[in-house]
Amino acid sequence: FFSRAPPLRSAPKVAATIPRIATPLLLTLVLAALKNSASHSSLTSLRSLDPPTTRLQHNLRLSTLRGGSGAQKMAGNGVLYLIGLGLGDEKDITVRGLEAIRRCKAVYLEAYTSILGVEKDKLEEYYGCPVTLMDREAVEQECDAMLEMSKTDEVAFLVVGDVYGATTHTDMAVRAKNMGVTVKVIHNASIMNACAACGLQLYNFGQTVSICFFTDNWRPYSFVDKLVFNMRNNLHTLCLVDIKVKEQSEENMARGRKIYEPPRFMTVNQALEQIMECVENREDIRDVLSADTFCVGMARVGQETQVIASGPLKLLKDYDFGPPLHSLVIPGEMHYLEEEMLKTFVYLTDDAKPTAEA
């Protein structure tokens, strides 16, 4: 080893090269240390932001420190919030939903697939911002402006119940995503799960049925096919009854006149009468449906004035459920606990006349 060592006379040359190598290396290390120190200081200041500073602002500033390209990308992207409001009043909204609303530049309320138990001004007072009503025509034909705004700003679209209770809102989500808009959904309770308030177990429900208003020229009986299928398979059936808000008559629609009919909300009683008409005109369903079929009527589910009553169809169709919204359930085979739960509400029998709920 020692025989291979360089002669002592070469030491001055090695010593002379050290400054040329060490100086740039030392300078690089010093600059890196200074840069890390500045970055750490900036990030530390971000962690001590005042509470009112939003998470979006925090992310934008953090992205700027990490290179800037992410900040530019986020600044150009808005968000469309689809927010469920629940079934009761202005206070049924989730905390997450309320926080999102208060961040948004514009807030829209869908006002035709369902109705809330309070007026719009109550929502505006509680949310702390103006709310724009959107009827069927606006939602299905004129929502382009809202989606365009969502490209650069946060926008909220409010739905009574849960967001995806109507195909209209699924279509809106698809359109928004196809436009490159970020869509965030905040769910809430809807009649699809709150119908279990009557005591019938959700996992024993079959297909949901929609019952539309009959007219003089249009009286479809086909809706009972799903109902009969469920009953023959011992499954409960949730029946969603019709709502008519800002609807045109057939004559006005044919003449192209923008004249709208007063709002109409189907009652449990009307739904049962239409079911009985189906029974009278279709012999093939009488093995499971008759005037003695046990039914459950519900009104204003989730509200303080909620009403639940059950009994034979011939008795329930005369019971006064009060104002809308109404829903109907036709039970299949019931567990004894389901029957016991129903008896804790208004329970009509052949030897008792319909009475108002206490």
mmCIF file of C-alpha atoms in Angstrom:
data_model
loop_
_atom_site.group_PDB
_atom_site.id
_atom_site.type_symbol
_atom_site.label_atom_id
_atom_site.label_comp_id
_atom_site.label_asym_id
_atom_site.label_seq_id
_atom_site.Cartn_x
_atom_site.Cartn_y
_atom_site.Cartn_z
ATOM 1 C CA PHE A 1 0.000 0.000 0.000
ATOM 2 C CA PHE A 2 2.740 2.448 1.038
ATOM 3 C CA SER A 3 4.717 1.671 -2.071
ATOM 4 C CA ARG A 4 1.764 2.850 -4.179
ATOM 5 C CA ALA A 5 1.269 6.140 -2.303
ATOM 6 C CA PRO A 6 2.120 9.294 -4.270
ATOM 7 C CA PRO A 7 5.475 10.868 -3.543
ATOM 8 C CA LEU A 8 5.548 13.513 -0.852
ATOM 9 C CA ARG A 9 6.439 16.142 -3.438
ATOM 10 C CA SER A 10 2.916 15.829 -5.018
ATOM 11 C CA ALA A 11 1.159 17.007 -1.814
ATOM 12 C CA PRO A 12 1.347 20.742 -2.704
ATOM 13 C CA LYS A 13 -0.477 20.030 -5.995
ATOM 14 C CA VAL A 14 -3.306 18.145 -4.172
ATOM 15 C CA ALA A 15 -3.602 20.916 -1.633
ATOM 16 C CA ALA A 16 -3.898 23.455 -4.448
ATOM 17 C CA THR A 17 -6.858 21.647 -6.003
ATOM 18 C CA ILE A 18 -8.902 21.526 -2.762
ATOM 19 C CA PRO A 19 -10.037 25.191 -2.859
ATOM 20 C CA ARG A 20 -11.175 24.819 -6.499
ATOM 21 C CA ILE A 21 -13.381 21.800 -5.583
ATOM 22 C CA ALA A 22 -14.526 22.751 -2.084
ATOM 23 C CA THR A 23 -15.534 26.356 -2.767
ATOM 24 C CA PRO A 24 -18.343 25.612 -5.278
ATOM 25 C CA LEU A 25 -19.522 22.659 -3.176
ATOM 26 C CA LEU A 26 -19.598 24.738 -0.015
ATOM 27 C CA LEU A 27 -21.454 27.536 -1.816
ATOM 28 C CA THR A 28 -24.079 25.050 -3.092
ATOM 29 C CA LEU A 29 -24.637 23.673 0.412
ATOM 30 C CA VAL A 30 -25.014 27.162 1.891
ATOM 31 C CA LEU A 31 -27.548 28.240 -0.774
ATOM 32 C CA ALA A 32 -29.561 25.031 -0.256
ATOM 33 C CA ALA A 33 -29.630 25.603 3.504
ATOM 34 C CA LEU A 34 -30.868 29.193 3.037
ATOM 35 C CA LYS A 35 -33.584 28.055 0.595
ATOM 36 C CA ASN A 36 -34.823 25.328 2.954
ATOM 37 C CA SER A 37 -34.887 27.791 5.813
ATOM 38 C CA ALA A 38 -37.024 30.273 3.840
ATOM 39 C CA SER A 39 -39.384 27.547 2.685
ATOM 40 C CA HIS A 40 -39.755 26.212 6.232
ATOM 41 C CA SER A 41 -40.496 29.717 7.494
ATOM 42 C CA SER A 42 -43.200 30.250 4.859
ATOM 43 C CA LEU A 43 -44.827 26.890 5.507
ATOM 44 C CA THR A 44 -44.761 27.538 9.244
ATOM 45 C CA SER A 45 -46.586 30.819 8.690
ATOM 46 C CA LEU A 46 -49.244 28.943 6.690
ATOM 47 C CA ARG A 47 -49.871 26.627 9.606
ATOM 48 C CA SER A 48 -50.632 29.611 11.824
ATOM 49 C CA LEU A 49 -53.335 31.038 9.508
ATOM 50 C CA ASP A 50 -56.263 32.748 11.151
ATOM 51 C CA PRO A 51 -59.392 30.518 11.382
ATOM 52 C CA PRO A 52 -61.365 32.522 8.756
ATOM 53 C CA THR A 53 -58.804 31.662 6.065
ATOM 54 C CA THR A 54 -60.374 28.958 3.912
ATOM 55 C CA ARG A 55 -58.798 25.637 3.052
ATOM 56 C CA LEU A 56 -58.885 26.604 -0.630
ATOM 57 C CA GLN A 57 -56.761 29.710 0.051
ATOM 58 C CA HIS A 58 -54.388 27.587 2.126
ATOM 59 C CA ASN A 59 -53.994 25.074 -0.704
ATOM 60 C CA LEU A 60 -53.452 27.805 -3.286
ATOM 61 C CA ARG A 61 -50.659 29.430 -1.276
ATOM 62 C CA LEU A 62 -49.099 26.073 -0.475
ATOM 63 C CA SER A 63 -49.174 25.144 -4.156
ATOM 64 C CA THR A 64 -47.469 28.459 -5.006
ATOM 65 C CA LEU A 65 -44.592 27.661 -2.649
ATOM 66 C CA ARG A 66 -44.232 24.254 -4.290
ATOM 67 C CA GLY A 67 -43.828 25.572 -7.790
ATOM 68 C CA GLY A 68 -46.812 27.631 -8.901
ATOM 69 C CA SER A 69 -48.231 25.345 -11.609
ATOM 70 C CA GLY A 70 -50.696 23.715 -9.200
ATOM 71 C CA ALA A 71 -51.885 27.109 -8.012
ATOM 72 C CA GLN A 72 -52.623 28.238 -11.540
ATOM 73 C CA LYS A 73 -54.551 25.029 -12.210
ATOM 74 C CA MET A 74 -56.654 25.337 -9.050
ATOM 75 C CA ALA A 75 -57.389 29.007 -9.627
ATOM 76 C CA GLY A 76 -59.039 28.154 -12.947
ATOM 77 C CA ASN A 77 -61.271 25.371 -11.560
ATOM 78 C CA GLY A 78 -64.601 25.966 -9.863
ATOM 79 C CA VAL A 79 -66.836 23.473 -8.072
ATOM 80 C CA LEU A 80 -70.490 22.524 -8.508
ATOM 81 C CA TYR A 81 -71.866 21.362 -5.170
ATOM 82 C CA LEU A 82 -74.974 19.167 -5.323
ATOM 83 C CA ILE A 83 -76.378 19.411 -1.801
ATOM 84 C CA GLY A 84 -79.257 17.486 -0.242
ATOM 85 C CA LEU A 85 -81.416 19.460 2.201
ATOM 86 C CA GLY A 86 -83.235 16.620 3.957
ATOM 87 C CA LEU A 87 -86.999 16.462 4.493
ATOM 88 C CA GLY A 88 -87.860 18.889 7.280
ATOM 89 C CA ASP A 89 -86.863 22.531 7.398
ATOM 90 C CA GLU A 90 -83.878 24.826 6.950
ATOM 91 C CA LYS A 91 -82.010 23.154 9.837
ATOM 92 C CA ASP A 92 -81.968 19.691 8.286
ATOM 93 C CA ILE A 93 -78.944 20.542 6.130
ATOM 94 C CA THR A 94 -75.661 18.898 7.154
ATOM 95 C CA VAL A 95 -72.822 20.949 8.633
ATOM 96 C CA ARG A 96 -70.694 20.142 5.584
ATOM 97 C CA GLY A 97 -73.473 21.277 3.275
ATOM 98 C CA LEU A 98 -73.966 24.559 5.139
ATOM 99 C CA GLU A 99 -70.232 25.325 5.060
ATOM 100 C CA ALA A 100 -70.189 24.735 1.305
ATOM 101 C CA ILE A 101 -73.201 27.013 0.732
ATOM 102 C CA ARG A 102 -71.601 29.859 2.645
ATOM 103 C CA ARG A 103 -68.511 29.656 0.430
ATOM 104 C CA CYS A 104 -70.413 29.715 -2.857
ATOM 105 C CA LYS A 105 -70.769 32.623 -5.235
ATOM 106 C CA ALA A 106 -74.300 31.542 -6.237
ATOM 107 C CA VAL A 107 -76.893 29.220 -4.651
ATOM 108 C CA TYR A 108 -79.795 27.636 -6.567
ATOM 109 C CA LEU A 109 -82.761 25.661 -5.197
ATOM 110 C CA GLU A 110 -84.505 23.014 -7.299
ATOM 111 C CA ALA A 111 -88.213 23.492 -6.636
ATOM 112 C CA TYR A 112 -90.236 20.935 -8.548
ATOM 113 C CA THR A 113 -89.313 17.316 -7.686
ATOM 114 C CA SER A 114 -90.170 17.944 -4.030
ATOM 115 C CA ILE A 115 -90.896 20.719 -1.533
ATOM 116 C CA LEU A 116 -89.409 21.582 1.842
ATOM 117 C CA GLY A 117 -91.466 22.359 4.941
ATOM 118 C CA VAL A 118 -90.445 26.046 4.927
ATOM 119 C CA GLU A 119 -90.400 28.928 2.448
ATOM 120 C CA LYS A 120 -87.321 30.157 0.582
ATOM 121 C CA ASP A 121 -86.859 33.220 2.804
ATOM 122 C CA LYS A 122 -86.313 30.916 5.796
ATOM 123 C CA LEU A 123 -83.495 29.207 3.939
ATOM 124 C CA GLU A 124 -81.912 32.533 2.993
ATOM 125 C CA GLU A 125 -82.072 33.759 6.585
ATOM 126 C CA TYR A 126 -80.467 30.598 7.961
ATOM 127 C CA TYR A 127 -77.878 30.164 5.220
ATOM 128 C CA GLY A 128 -76.951 33.847 5.184
ATOM 129 C CA CYS A 129 -77.120 34.244 1.402
ATOM 130 C CA PRO A 130 -79.652 34.727 -1.415
ATOM 131 C CA VAL A 131 -81.180 31.586 -2.947
ATOM 132 C CA THR A 132 -82.458 31.446 -6.543
ATOM 133 C CA LEU A 133 -85.411 29.139 -7.291
ATOM 134 C CA MET A 134 -85.149 26.902 -10.348
ATOM 135 C CA ASP A 135 -88.285 25.252 -11.735
ATOM 136 C CA ARG A 136 -88.400 22.273 -14.109
ATOM 137 C CA GLU A 137 -87.935 24.414 -17.222
ATOM 138 C CA ALA A 138 -84.934 26.248 -15.776
ATOM 139 C CA VAL A 139 -83.259 23.075 -14.512
ATOM 140 C CA GLU A 140 -83.738 21.015 -17.655
ATOM 141 C CA GLN A 141 -83.273 23.709 -20.303
ATOM 142 C CA GLU A 142 -81.554 26.780 -18.892
ATOM 143 C CA CYS A 143 -78.891 25.557 -16.472
ATOM 144 C CA ASP A 144 -76.016 26.240 -18.899
ATOM 145 C CA ALA A 145 -75.264 29.581 -17.237
ATOM 146 C CA MET A 146 -74.970 27.871 -13.846
ATOM 147 C CA LEU A 147 -72.637 25.218 -15.231
ATOM 148 C CA GLU A 148 -70.505 27.847 -16.969
ATOM 149 C CA MET A 149 -70.151 29.728 -13.673
ATOM 150 C CA SER A 150 -69.110 26.475 -12.011
ATOM 151 C CA LYS A 151 -66.022 26.328 -14.221
ATOM 152 C CA THR A 152 -64.411 29.213 -12.328
ATOM 153 C CA ASP A 153 -66.447 29.663 -9.118
ATOM 154 C CA GLU A 154 -68.029 27.618 -6.370
ATOM 155 C CA VAL A 155 -71.757 27.151 -7.055
ATOM 156 C CA ALA A 156 -74.372 25.258 -5.011
ATOM 157 C CA PHE A 157 -77.431 23.443 -6.350
ATOM 158 C CA LEU A 158 -79.806 22.489 -3.531
ATOM 159 C CA VAL A 159 -82.169 19.524 -3.674
ATOM 160 C CA VAL A 160 -84.916 18.645 -1.182
ATOM 161 C CA GLY A 161 -84.207 15.195 0.236
ATOM 162 C CA ASP A 162 -81.136 13.570 -1.265
ATOM 163 C CA VAL A 163 -79.328 14.695 -4.406
ATOM 164 C CA TYR A 164 -79.843 11.619 -6.565
ATOM 165 C CA GLY A 165 -83.541 11.096 -5.899
ATOM 166 C CA ALA A 166 -84.378 12.273 -9.444
ATOM 167 C CA THR A 167 -82.791 11.497 -12.810
ATOM 168 C CA THR A 168 -82.670 15.232 -13.580
ATOM 169 C CA HIS A 169 -79.861 15.663 -11.089
ATOM 170 C CA THR A 170 -77.899 12.693 -12.400
ATOM 171 C CA ASP A 171 -78.087 14.247 -15.851
ATOM 172 C CA MET A 172 -76.818 17.555 -14.454
ATOM 173 C CA ALA A 173 -73.838 15.849 -12.813
ATOM 174 C CA VAL A 174 -72.950 14.116 -16.094
ATOM 175 C CA ARG A 175 -73.205 17.364 -18.074
ATOM 176 C CA ALA A 176 -71.042 19.208 -15.571
ATOM 177 C CA LYS A 177 -68.330 16.525 -15.604
ATOM 178 C CA ASN A 178 -68.328 16.486 -19.400
ATOM 179 C CA MET A 179 -67.660 20.252 -19.284
ATOM 180 C CA GLY A 180 -64.663 19.693 -17.022
ATOM 181 C CA VAL A 181 -66.405 20.962 -13.883
ATOM 182 C CA THR A 182 -65.539 19.423 -10.525
ATOM 183 C CA VAL A 183 -68.728 18.002 -8.986
ATOM 184 C CA LYS A 184 -69.002 17.371 -5.237
ATOM 185 C CA VAL A 185 -72.078 15.698 -3.738
ATOM 186 C CA ILE A 186 -73.257 16.175 -0.161
ATOM 187 C CA HIS A 187 -75.995 13.682 0.697
ATOM 188 C CA ASN A 188 -78.930 13.877 3.099
ATOM 189 C CA ALA A 189 -82.030 11.936 4.167
ATOM 190 C CA SER A 190 -84.763 11.272 1.602
ATOM 191 C CA ILE A 191 -88.106 9.481 1.547
ATOM 192 C CA MET A 192 -86.256 6.506 0.035
ATOM 193 C CA ASN A 193 -84.798 5.709 3.460
ATOM 194 C CA ALA A 194 -87.015 7.780 5.784
ATOM 195 C CA CYS A 195 -90.027 5.637 4.806
ATOM 196 C CA ALA A 196 -88.676 3.207 7.407
ATOM 197 C CA ALA A 197 -90.084 5.628 10.014
ATOM 198 C CA CYS A 198 -93.293 3.571 9.837
ATOM 199 C CA GLY A 199 -91.436 0.535 11.187
ATOM 200 C CA LEU A 200 -91.098 -1.506 7.992
ATOM 201 C CA GLN A 201 -87.545 -2.739 7.504
ATOM 202 C CA LEU A 202 -85.742 -1.247 4.509
ATOM 203 C CA TYR A 203 -84.117 -4.474 3.333
ATOM 204 C CA ASN A 204 -87.588 -5.967 2.825
ATOM 205 C CA PHE A 205 -88.557 -3.375 0.211
ATOM 206 C CA GLY A 206 -88.765 -4.206 -3.477
ATOM 207 C CA GLN A 207 -88.978 -1.903 -6.506
ATOM 208 C CA THR A 208 -90.219 1.641 -5.915
ATOM 209 C CA VAL A 209 -93.383 2.660 -7.770
ATOM 210 C CA SER A 210 -94.412 6.112 -9.042
ATOM 211 C CA ILE A 211 -98.138 6.878 -9.168
ATOM 212 C CA CYS A 212 -99.092 9.670 -11.582
ATOM 213 C CA PHE A 213 -102.306 11.669 -11.686
ATOM 214 C CA PHE A 214 -104.907 10.136 -13.975
ATOM 215 C CA THR A 215 -106.452 12.467 -16.551
ATOM 216 C CA ASP A 216 -109.596 12.177 -18.660
ATOM 217 C CA ASN A 217 -107.557 10.903 -21.609
ATOM 218 C CA TRP A 218 -104.695 9.108 -19.847
ATOM 219 C CA ARG A 219 -105.285 6.473 -17.178
ATOM 220 C CA PRO A 220 -102.304 4.082 -17.186
ATOM 221 C CA TYR A 221 -102.670 0.952 -15.042
ATOM 222 C CA SER A 222 -99.184 -0.361 -15.750
ATOM 223 C CA PHE A 223 -97.716 1.073 -12.533
ATOM 224 C CA VAL A 224 -99.390 -1.725 -10.549
ATOM 225 C CA ASP A 225 -97.265 -4.357 -12.290
ATOM 226 C CA LYS A 226 -94.244 -3.569 -10.083
ATOM 227 C CA LEU A 227 -96.485 -3.392 -7.048
ATOM 228 C CA VAL A 228 -97.998 -6.794 -7.787
ATOM 229 C CA PHE A 229 -94.537 -8.276 -8.484
ATOM 230 C CA ASN A 230 -93.317 -7.102 -5.070
ATOM 231 C CA MET A 231 -96.381 -8.425 -3.268
ATOM 232 C CA ARG A 232 -96.121 -11.836 -4.901
ATOM 233 C CA ASN A 233 -92.530 -11.969 -3.659
ATOM 234 C CA ASN A 234 -93.464 -10.870 -0.123
ATOM 235 C CA LEU A 235 -91.723 -7.503 -0.496
ATOM 236 C CA HIS A 236 -92.849 -4.058 0.676
ATOM 237 C CA THR A 237 -93.491 -1.340 -1.946
ATOM 238 C CA LEU A 238 -92.820 2.375 -1.554
ATOM 239 C CA CYS A 239 -95.180 4.381 -3.779
ATOM 240 C CA LEU A 240 -94.079 7.910 -4.647
ATOM 241 C CA VAL A 241 -97.187 9.950 -5.424
ATOM 242 C CA ASP A 242 -97.346 12.660 -8.077
ATOM 243 C CA ILE A 243 -96.359 16.317 -7.752
ATOM 244 C CA LYS A 244 -97.398 18.920 -10.308
ATOM 245 C CA VAL A 245 -95.554 22.223 -10.013
ATOM 246 C CA LYS A 246 -95.626 24.788 -12.827
ATOM 247 C CA GLU A 247 -97.235 22.339 -15.230
ATOM 248 C CA GLN A 248 -99.136 23.235 -18.412
ATOM 249 C CA SER A 249 -102.523 21.848 -19.360
ATOM 250 C CA GLU A 250 -102.652 19.654 -22.471
ATOM 251 C CA GLU A 251 -104.424 22.438 -24.366
ATOM 252 C CA ASN A 252 -101.936 25.137 -23.409
ATOM 253 C CA MET A 253 -99.038 22.829 -24.189
ATOM 254 C CA ALA A 254 -100.487 22.039 -27.630
ATOM 255 C CA ARG A 255 -101.013 25.718 -28.375
ATOM 256 C CA GLY A 256 -97.560 26.667 -27.092
ATOM 257 C CA ARG A 257 -98.976 28.995 -24.429
ATOM 258 C CA LYS A 258 -96.834 29.615 -21.340
ATOM 259 C CA ILE A 259 -99.808 29.333 -19.002
ATOM 260 C CA TYR A 260 -99.288 27.145 -15.957
ATOM 261 C CA GLU A 261 -101.713 25.258 -13.766
ATOM 262 C CA PRO A 262 -101.839 25.741 -9.967
ATOM 263 C CA PRO A 263 -99.584 23.357 -8.011
ATOM 264 C CA ARG A 264 -101.105 19.960 -7.225
ATOM 265 C CA PHE A 265 -99.871 17.331 -4.799
ATOM 266 C CA MET A 266 -101.361 13.840 -4.872
ATOM 267 C CA THR A 267 -102.681 12.571 -1.561
ATOM 268 C CA VAL A 268 -102.596 9.051 -0.160
ATOM 269 C CA ASN A 269 -106.355 8.981 -0.670
ATOM 270 C CA GLN A 270 -106.118 9.752 -4.398
ATOM 271 C CA ALA A 271 -103.371 7.150 -4.853
ATOM 272 C CA LEU A 272 -105.507 4.478 -3.178
ATOM 273 C CA GLU A 273 -108.515 5.388 -5.312
ATOM 274 C CA GLN A 274 -106.428 4.960 -8.464
ATOM 275 C CA ILE A 275 -105.153 1.596 -7.227
ATOM 276 C CA MET A 276 -108.752 0.494 -6.653
ATOM 277 C CA GLU A 277 -109.633 1.553 -10.198
ATOM 278 C CA CYS A 278 -106.815 -0.676 -11.438
ATOM 279 C CA VAL A 279 -108.176 -3.598 -9.390
ATOM 280 C CA GLU A 280 -111.659 -3.093 -10.830
ATOM 281 C CA ASN A 281 -110.326 -3.122 -14.395
ATOM 282 C CA ARG A 282 -107.655 -5.824 -14.126
ATOM 283 C CA GLU A 283 -108.759 -9.242 -13.006
ATOM 284 C CA ASP A 284 -105.200 -10.593 -13.161
ATOM 285 C CA ILE A 285 -104.078 -8.637 -10.074
ATOM 286 C CA ARG A 286 -106.962 -9.432 -7.742
ATOM 287 C CA ASP A 287 -105.114 -12.314 -6.105
ATOM 288 C CA VAL A 288 -102.931 -9.790 -4.226
ATOM 289 C CA LEU A 289 -104.783 -6.470 -4.418
ATOM 290 C CA SER A 290 -108.266 -5.730 -3.096
ATOM 291 C CA ALA A 291 -110.185 -3.319 -0.898
ATOM 292 C CA ASP A 292 -108.912 -5.314 2.113
ATOM 293 C CA THR A 293 -105.206 -4.943 1.205
ATOM 294 C CA PHE A 294 -103.267 -3.581 4.188
ATOM 295 C CA CYS A 295 -101.638 -0.196 3.428
ATOM 296 C CA VAL A 296 -99.528 2.430 5.198
ATOM 297 C CA GLY A 297 -99.971 6.137 4.524
ATOM 298 C CA MET A 298 -97.405 8.769 5.513
ATOM 299 C CA ALA A 299 -97.481 12.552 5.347
ATOM 300 C CA ARG A 300 -94.754 15.180 5.883
ATOM 301 C CA VAL A 301 -92.167 12.583 6.892
ATOM 302 C CA GLY A 302 -89.322 14.149 8.849
ATOM 303 C CA GLN A 303 -91.317 17.197 9.905
ATOM 304 C CA GLU A 304 -92.873 18.093 13.252
ATOM 305 C CA THR A 305 -96.350 17.432 11.827
ATOM 306 C CA GLN A 306 -95.483 13.972 10.501
ATOM 307 C CA VAL A 307 -98.461 11.577 10.264
ATOM 308 C CA ILE A 308 -98.332 7.779 9.860
ATOM 309 C CA ALA A 309 -101.500 5.699 9.636
ATOM 310 C CA SER A 310 -102.168 2.128 8.482
ATOM 311 C CA GLY A 311 -105.088 -0.164 7.844
ATOM 312 C CA PRO A 312 -107.156 -1.777 5.092
ATOM 313 C CA LEU A 313 -107.260 0.148 1.824
ATOM 314 C CA LYS A 314 -111.048 0.677 2.091
ATOM 315 C CA LEU A 315 -110.585 2.476 5.435
ATOM 316 C CA LEU A 316 -107.299 4.267 4.813
ATOM 317 C CA LYS A 317 -108.600 5.957 1.667
ATOM 318 C CA ASP A 318 -110.985 8.008 3.853
ATOM 319 C CA TYR A 319 -108.393 9.047 6.437
ATOM 320 C CA ASP A 320 -107.365 12.713 6.518
ATOM 321 C CA PHE A 321 -103.575 12.958 6.289
ATOM 322 C CA GLY A 322 -103.515 16.755 6.057
ATOM 323 C CA PRO A 323 -101.239 18.894 3.842
ATOM 324 C CA PRO A 324 -98.533 17.505 1.478
ATOM 325 C CA LEU A 325 -96.212 15.789 0.907
ATOM 326 C CA HIS A 326 -97.697 12.283 1.086
ATOM 327 C CA SER A 327 -96.250 8.826 0.485
ATOM 328 C CA LEU A 328 -97.782 5.356 0.412
ATOM 329 C CA VAL A 329 -96.400 1.944 1.350
ATOM 330 C CA ILE A 330 -98.029 -1.383 0.485
ATOM 331 C CA PRO A 331 -96.471 -3.990 2.797
ATOM 332 C CA GLY A 332 -95.594 -7.489 1.743
ATOM 333 C CA GLU A 333 -95.124 -10.210 4.325
ATOM 334 C CA MET A 334 -94.464 -8.514 7.672
ATOM 335 C CA HIS A 335 -92.337 -9.550 10.618
ATOM 336 C CA TYR A 336 -94.211 -9.431 13.947
ATOM 337 C CA LEU A 337 -91.985 -6.536 15.084
ATOM 338 C CA GLU A 338 -92.972 -4.537 11.994
ATOM 339 C CA GLU A 339 -96.634 -5.096 12.854
ATOM 340 C CA GLU A 340 -96.053 -4.026 16.456
ATOM 341 C CA MET A 341 -94.311 -0.838 15.316
ATOM 342 C CA LEU A 342 -97.199 0.078 13.003
ATOM 343 C CA LYS A 343 -99.627 -0.275 15.910
ATOM 344 C CA THR A 344 -97.807 2.512 17.751
ATOM 345 C CA PHE A 345 -99.160 4.934 15.127
ATOM 346 C CA VAL A 346 -102.759 5.354 13.898
ATOM 347 C CA TYR A 347 -103.961 1.813 13.239
ATOM 348 C CA LEU A 348 -107.331 1.398 11.545
ATOM 349 C CA THR A 349 -109.430 -1.753 11.805
ATOM 350 C CA ASP A 350 -112.846 -2.767 10.531
ATOM 351 C CA ASP A 351 -114.459 -2.167 13.916
ATOM 352 C CA ALA A 352 -112.957 1.327 14.368
ATOM 353 C CA LYS A 353 -113.704 4.449 12.337
ATOM 354 C CA PRO A 354 -110.880 6.693 11.068
ATOM 355 C CA THR A 355 -109.845 9.148 13.759
ATOM 356 C CA ALA A 356 -107.435 12.102 13.730
ATOM 357 C CA GLU A 357 -103.995 11.424 15.134
ATOM 358 C CA ALA A 358 -103.424 12.968 18.532
#
